[in-house]
PDB file of C-alpha atoms and ligand atoms in Angstrom:
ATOM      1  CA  UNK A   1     123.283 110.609-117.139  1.00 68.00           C
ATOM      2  CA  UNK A   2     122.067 111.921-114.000  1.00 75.00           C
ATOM      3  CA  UNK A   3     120.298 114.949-114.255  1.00 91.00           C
ATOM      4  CA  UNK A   4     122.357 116.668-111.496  1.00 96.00           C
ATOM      5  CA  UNK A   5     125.984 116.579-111.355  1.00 97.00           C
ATOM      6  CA  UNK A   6     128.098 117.482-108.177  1.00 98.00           C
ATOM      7  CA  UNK A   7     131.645 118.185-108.091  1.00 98.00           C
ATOM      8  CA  UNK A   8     133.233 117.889-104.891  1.00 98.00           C
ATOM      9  CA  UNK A   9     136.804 118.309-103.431  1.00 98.00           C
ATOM     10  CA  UNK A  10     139.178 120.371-101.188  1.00 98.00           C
ATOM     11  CA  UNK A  11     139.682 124.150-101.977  1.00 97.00           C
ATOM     12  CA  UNK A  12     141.901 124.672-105.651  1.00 96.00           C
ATOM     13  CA  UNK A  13     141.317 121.416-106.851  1.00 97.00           C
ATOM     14  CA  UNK A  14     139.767 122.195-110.274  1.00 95.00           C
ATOM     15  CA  UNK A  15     135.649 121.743-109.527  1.00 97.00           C
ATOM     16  CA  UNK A  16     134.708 125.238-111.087  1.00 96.00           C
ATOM     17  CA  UNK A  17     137.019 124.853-114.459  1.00 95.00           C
ATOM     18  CA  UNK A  18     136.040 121.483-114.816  1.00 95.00           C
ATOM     19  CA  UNK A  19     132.674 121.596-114.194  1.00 96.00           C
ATOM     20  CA  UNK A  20     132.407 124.679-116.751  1.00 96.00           C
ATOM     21  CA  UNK A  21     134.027 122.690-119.664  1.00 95.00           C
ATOM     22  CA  UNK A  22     131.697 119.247-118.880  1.00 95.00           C
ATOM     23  CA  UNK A  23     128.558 121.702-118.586  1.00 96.00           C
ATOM     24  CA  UNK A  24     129.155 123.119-121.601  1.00 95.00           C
ATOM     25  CA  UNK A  25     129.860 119.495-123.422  1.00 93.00           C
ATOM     26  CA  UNK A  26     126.967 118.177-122.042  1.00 93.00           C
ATOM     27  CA  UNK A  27     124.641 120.758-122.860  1.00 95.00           C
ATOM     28  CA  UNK A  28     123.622 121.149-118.722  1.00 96.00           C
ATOM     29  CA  UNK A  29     123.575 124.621-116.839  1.00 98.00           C
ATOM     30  CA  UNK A  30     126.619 125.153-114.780  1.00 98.00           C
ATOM     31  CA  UNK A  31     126.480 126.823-111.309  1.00 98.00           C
ATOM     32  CA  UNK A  32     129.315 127.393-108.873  1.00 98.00           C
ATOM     33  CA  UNK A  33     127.589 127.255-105.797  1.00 98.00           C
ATOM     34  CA  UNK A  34     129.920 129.904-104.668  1.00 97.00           C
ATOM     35  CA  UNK A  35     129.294 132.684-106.961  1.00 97.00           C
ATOM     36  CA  UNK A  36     125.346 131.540-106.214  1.00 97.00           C
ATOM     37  CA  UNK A  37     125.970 132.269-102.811  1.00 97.00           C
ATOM     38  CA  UNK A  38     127.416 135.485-103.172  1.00 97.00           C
ATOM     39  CA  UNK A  39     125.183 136.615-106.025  1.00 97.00           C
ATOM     40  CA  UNK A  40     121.847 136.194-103.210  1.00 96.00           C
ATOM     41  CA  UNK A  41     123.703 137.644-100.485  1.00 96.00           C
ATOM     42  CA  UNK A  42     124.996 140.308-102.101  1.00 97.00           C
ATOM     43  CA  UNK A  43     128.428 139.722-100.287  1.00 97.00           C
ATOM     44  CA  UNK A  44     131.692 138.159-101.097  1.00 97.00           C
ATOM     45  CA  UNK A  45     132.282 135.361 -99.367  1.00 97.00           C
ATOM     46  CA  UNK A  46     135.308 136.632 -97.255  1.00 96.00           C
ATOM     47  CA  UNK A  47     132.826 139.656 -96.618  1.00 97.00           C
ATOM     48  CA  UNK A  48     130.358 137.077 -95.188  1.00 97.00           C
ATOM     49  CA  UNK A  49     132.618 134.838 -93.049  1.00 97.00           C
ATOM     50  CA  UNK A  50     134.058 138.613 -91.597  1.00 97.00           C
ATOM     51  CA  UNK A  51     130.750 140.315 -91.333  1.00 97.00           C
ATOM     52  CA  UNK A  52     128.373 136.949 -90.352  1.00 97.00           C
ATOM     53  CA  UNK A  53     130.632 134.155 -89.392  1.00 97.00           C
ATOM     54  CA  UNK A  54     131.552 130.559 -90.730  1.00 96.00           C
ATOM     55  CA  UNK A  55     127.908 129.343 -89.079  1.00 96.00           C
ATOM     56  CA  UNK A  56     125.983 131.370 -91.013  1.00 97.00           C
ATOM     57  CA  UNK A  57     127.682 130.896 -94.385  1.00 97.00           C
ATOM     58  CA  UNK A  58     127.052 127.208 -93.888  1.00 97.00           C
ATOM     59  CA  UNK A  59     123.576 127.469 -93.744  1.00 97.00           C
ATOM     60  CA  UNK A  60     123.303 129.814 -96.587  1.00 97.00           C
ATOM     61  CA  UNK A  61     125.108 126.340 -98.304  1.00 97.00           C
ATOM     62  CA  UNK A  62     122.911 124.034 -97.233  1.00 97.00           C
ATOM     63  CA  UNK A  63     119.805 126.498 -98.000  1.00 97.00           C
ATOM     64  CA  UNK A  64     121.313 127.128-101.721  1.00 97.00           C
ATOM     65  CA  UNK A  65     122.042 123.325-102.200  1.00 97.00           C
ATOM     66  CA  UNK A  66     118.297 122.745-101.324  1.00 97.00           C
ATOM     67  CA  UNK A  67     117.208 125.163-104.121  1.00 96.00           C
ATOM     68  CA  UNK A  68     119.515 123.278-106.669  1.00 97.00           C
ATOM     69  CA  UNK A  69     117.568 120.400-105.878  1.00 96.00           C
ATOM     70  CA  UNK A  70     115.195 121.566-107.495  1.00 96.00           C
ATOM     71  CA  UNK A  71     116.519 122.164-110.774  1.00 96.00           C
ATOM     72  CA  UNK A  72     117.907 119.579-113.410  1.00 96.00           C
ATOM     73  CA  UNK A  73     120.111 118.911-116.042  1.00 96.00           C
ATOM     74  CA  UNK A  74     123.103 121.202-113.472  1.00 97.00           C
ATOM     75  CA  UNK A  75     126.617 120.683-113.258  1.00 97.00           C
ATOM     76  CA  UNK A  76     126.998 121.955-110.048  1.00 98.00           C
ATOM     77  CA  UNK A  77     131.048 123.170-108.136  1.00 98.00           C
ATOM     78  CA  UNK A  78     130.433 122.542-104.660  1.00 98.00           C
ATOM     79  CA  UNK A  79     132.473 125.029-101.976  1.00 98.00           C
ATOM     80  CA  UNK A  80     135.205 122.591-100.521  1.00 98.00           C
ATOM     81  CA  UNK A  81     133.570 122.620 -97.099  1.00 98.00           C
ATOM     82  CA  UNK A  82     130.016 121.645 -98.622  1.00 98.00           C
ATOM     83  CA  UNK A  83     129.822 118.447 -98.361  1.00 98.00           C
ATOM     84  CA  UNK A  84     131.206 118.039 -94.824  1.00 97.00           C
ATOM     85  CA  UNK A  85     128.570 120.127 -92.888  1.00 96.00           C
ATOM     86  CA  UNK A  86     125.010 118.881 -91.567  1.00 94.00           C
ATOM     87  CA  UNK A  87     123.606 116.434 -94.268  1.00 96.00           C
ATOM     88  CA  UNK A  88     124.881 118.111 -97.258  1.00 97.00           C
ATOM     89  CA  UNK A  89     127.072 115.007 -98.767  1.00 98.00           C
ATOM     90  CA  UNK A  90     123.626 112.885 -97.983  1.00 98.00           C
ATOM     91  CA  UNK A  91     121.506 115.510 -99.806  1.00 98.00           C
ATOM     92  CA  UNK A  92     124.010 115.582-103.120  1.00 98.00           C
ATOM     93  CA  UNK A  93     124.408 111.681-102.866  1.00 97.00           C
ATOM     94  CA  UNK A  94     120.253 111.541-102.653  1.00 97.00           C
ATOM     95  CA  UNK A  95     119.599 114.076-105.388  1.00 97.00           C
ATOM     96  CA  UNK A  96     122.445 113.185-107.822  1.00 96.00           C
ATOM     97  CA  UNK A  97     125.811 111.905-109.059  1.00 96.00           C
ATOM     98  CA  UNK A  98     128.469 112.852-106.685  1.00 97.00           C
ATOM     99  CA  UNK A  99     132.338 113.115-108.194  1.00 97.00           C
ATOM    100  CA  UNK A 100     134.769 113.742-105.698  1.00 98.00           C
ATOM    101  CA  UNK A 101     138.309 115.129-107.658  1.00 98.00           C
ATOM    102  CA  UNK A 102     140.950 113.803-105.272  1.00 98.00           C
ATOM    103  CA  UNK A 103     144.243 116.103-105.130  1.00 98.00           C
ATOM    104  CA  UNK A 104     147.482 115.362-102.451  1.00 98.00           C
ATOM    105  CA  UNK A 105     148.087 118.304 -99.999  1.00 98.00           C
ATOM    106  CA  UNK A 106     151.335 119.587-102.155  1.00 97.00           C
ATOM    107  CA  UNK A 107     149.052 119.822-105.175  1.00 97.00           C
ATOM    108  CA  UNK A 108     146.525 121.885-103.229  1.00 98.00           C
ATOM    109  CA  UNK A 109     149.242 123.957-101.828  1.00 97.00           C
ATOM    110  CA  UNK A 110     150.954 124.740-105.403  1.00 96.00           C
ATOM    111  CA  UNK A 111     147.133 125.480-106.583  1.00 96.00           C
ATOM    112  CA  UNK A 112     146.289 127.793-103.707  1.00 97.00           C
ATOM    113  CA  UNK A 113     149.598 129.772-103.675  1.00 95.00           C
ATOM    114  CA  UNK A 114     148.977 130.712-107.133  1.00 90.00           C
ATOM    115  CA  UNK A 115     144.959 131.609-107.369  1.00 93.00           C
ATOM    116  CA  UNK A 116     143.281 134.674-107.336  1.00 91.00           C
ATOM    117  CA  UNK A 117     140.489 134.042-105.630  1.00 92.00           C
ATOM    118  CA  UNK A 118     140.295 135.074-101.784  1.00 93.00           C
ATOM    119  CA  UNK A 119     139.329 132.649 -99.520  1.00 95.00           C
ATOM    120  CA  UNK A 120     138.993 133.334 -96.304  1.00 95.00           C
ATOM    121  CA  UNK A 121     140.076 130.101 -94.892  1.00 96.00           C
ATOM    122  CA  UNK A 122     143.903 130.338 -95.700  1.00 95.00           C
ATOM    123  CA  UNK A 123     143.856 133.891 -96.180  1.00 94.00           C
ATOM    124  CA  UNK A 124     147.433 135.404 -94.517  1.00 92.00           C
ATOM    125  CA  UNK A 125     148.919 131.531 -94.033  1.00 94.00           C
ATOM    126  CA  UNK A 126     152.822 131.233 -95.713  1.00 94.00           C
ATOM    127  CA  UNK A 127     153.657 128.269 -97.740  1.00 94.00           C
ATOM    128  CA  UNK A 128     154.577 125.862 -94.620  1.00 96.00           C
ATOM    129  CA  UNK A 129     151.207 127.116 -93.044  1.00 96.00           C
ATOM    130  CA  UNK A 130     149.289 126.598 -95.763  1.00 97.00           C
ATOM    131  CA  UNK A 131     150.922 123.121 -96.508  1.00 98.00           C
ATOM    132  CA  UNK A 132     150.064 121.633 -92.539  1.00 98.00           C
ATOM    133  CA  UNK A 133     146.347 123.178 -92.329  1.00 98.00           C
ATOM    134  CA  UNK A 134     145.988 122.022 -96.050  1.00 98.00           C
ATOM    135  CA  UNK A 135     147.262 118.676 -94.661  1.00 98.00           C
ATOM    136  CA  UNK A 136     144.855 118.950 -91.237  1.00 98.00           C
ATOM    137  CA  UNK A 137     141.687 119.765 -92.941  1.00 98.00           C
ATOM    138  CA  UNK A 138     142.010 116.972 -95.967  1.00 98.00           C
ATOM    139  CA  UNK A 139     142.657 114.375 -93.630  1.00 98.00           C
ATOM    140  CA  UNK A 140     139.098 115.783 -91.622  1.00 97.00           C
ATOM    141  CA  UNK A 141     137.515 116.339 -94.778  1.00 98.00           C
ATOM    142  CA  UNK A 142     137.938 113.047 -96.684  1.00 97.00           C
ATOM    143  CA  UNK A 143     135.737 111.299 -94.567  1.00 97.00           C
ATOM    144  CA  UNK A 144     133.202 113.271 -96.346  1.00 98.00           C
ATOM    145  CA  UNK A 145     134.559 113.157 -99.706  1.00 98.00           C
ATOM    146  CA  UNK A 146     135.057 109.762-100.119  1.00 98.00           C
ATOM    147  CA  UNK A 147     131.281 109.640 -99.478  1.00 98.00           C
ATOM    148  CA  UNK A 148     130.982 110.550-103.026  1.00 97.00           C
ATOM    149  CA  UNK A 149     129.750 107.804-105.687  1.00 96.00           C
ATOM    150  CA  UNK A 150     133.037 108.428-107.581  1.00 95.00           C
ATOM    151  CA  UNK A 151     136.275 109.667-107.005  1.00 96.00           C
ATOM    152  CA  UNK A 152     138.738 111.024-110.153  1.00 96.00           C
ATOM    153  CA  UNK A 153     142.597 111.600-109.651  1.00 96.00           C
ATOM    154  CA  UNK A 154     142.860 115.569-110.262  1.00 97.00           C
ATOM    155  CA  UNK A 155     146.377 115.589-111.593  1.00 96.00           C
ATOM    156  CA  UNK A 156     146.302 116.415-115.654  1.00 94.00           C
ATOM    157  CA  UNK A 157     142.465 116.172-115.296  1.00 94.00           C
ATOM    158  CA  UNK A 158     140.692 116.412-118.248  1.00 90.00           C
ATOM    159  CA  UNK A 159     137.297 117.092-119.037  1.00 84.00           C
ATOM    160  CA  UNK A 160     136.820 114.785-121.531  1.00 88.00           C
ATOM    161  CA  UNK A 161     137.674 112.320-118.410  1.00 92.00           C
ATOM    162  CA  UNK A 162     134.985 113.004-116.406  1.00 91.00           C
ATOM    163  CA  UNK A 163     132.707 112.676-119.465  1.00 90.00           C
ATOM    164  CA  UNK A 164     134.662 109.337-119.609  1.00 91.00           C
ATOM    165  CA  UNK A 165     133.418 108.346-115.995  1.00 90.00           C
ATOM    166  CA  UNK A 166     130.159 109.942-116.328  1.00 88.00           C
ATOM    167  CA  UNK A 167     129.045 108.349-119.308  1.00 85.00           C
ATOM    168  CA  UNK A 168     129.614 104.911-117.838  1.00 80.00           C
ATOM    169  CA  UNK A 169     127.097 104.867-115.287  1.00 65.00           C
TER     170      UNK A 169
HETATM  171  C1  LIG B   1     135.622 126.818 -98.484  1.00 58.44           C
HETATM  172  C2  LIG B   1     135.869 126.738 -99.838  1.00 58.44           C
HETATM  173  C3  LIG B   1     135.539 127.824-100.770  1.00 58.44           C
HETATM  174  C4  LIG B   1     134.385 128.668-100.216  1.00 58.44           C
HETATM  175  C5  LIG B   1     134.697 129.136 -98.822  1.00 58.44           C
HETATM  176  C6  LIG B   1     134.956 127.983 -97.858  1.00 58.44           C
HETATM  177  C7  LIG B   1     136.005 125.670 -97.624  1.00 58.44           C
HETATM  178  O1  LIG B   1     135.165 127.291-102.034  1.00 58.44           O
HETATM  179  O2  LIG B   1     133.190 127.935-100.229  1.00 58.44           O
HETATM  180  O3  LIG B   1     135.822 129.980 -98.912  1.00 58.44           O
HETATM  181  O4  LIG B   1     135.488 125.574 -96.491  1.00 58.44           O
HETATM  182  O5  LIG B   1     136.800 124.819 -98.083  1.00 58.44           O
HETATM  183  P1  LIG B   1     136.223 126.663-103.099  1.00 58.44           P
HETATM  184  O6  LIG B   1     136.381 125.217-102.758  1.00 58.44           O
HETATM  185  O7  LIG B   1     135.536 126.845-104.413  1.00 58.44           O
HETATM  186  O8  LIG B   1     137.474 127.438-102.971  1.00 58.44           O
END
């Protein structure tokens, strides 16, 4: 098995609990790039897109995803705009194994409507909002994600099925 693991996909589609369970199965560290992010700038992200702009958060991405590099045996959940800015899908395809968990926009929708987690992206957006830019951005975005070396169906994902995938290559 590779020794580092990407998880990549739109916004709600499962990367951080799935890539917590297969860390923990496989015995690798698990790090939401995320929570990374925010635990070196001392921000949340919604206070860093308000306070320093989309741009900059990017870069603080790319600069994290460099440092990962240099680490092994990671099971990393990627932000769901990673890999589609500068050469970040070439970087995780380079440096790892690249899973891309593939949701429909009504799936994302029923996901987003019902997390906790802020994102700044869709903050304020009602359910037919949410549902067209949801719609808009995956269709952008998959150019990117079906960059990835594999590509899982998210619905009634289980762990055990990326283990499944992972353990054939
Ligand atoms: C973003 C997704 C978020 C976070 C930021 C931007 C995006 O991560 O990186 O809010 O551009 O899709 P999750 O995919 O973990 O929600």
């Amino acid at each position: 098995m590779n020794s580092r693991i990407f998880l990549i996909g739109f916004m709600g589609s499962g990367k951080s609990t799935h890539g917590k369970k297969l860390a923990r199965k496989i015995a690798y560290n698990y790090i939401d790039m995320d929570h990374l992010i925010e635990e070196t700038a001392e921000m949340t992200i919604p206070a860093i897109f308000k306070e320093h702009g989309e741009e900059v958060f990017r870069k603080w991405e790319h600069d994290i995803l460099l440092e990962l590099c240099k680490r092994d045996r990671l099971v990393v959940s990627t932000g769901g705009g990673a890999p589609c800015h500068g050469e970040m899908m070439h970087i995780m395809n380079e440096q790892g194994t690249t899973v891309y968990i593939q949701l429909p926009p009504e799936a994302l929708r029923d996901r987003l409507l019902h997390s906790p987690t802020e994102r700044p992206l869709i903050k304020g957006k009602s359910e037919t909002e949410l549902l067209e830019f949801i719609s808009i951005l995956l269709a952008e975005r998959e150019h990117y994600y079906t960059q990835a070396m594999h590509s899982i169906n998210g619905i009634n994902l289980q762990f055990e099925d990326l283990i499944a995938l992972l353990e054939q290559l």
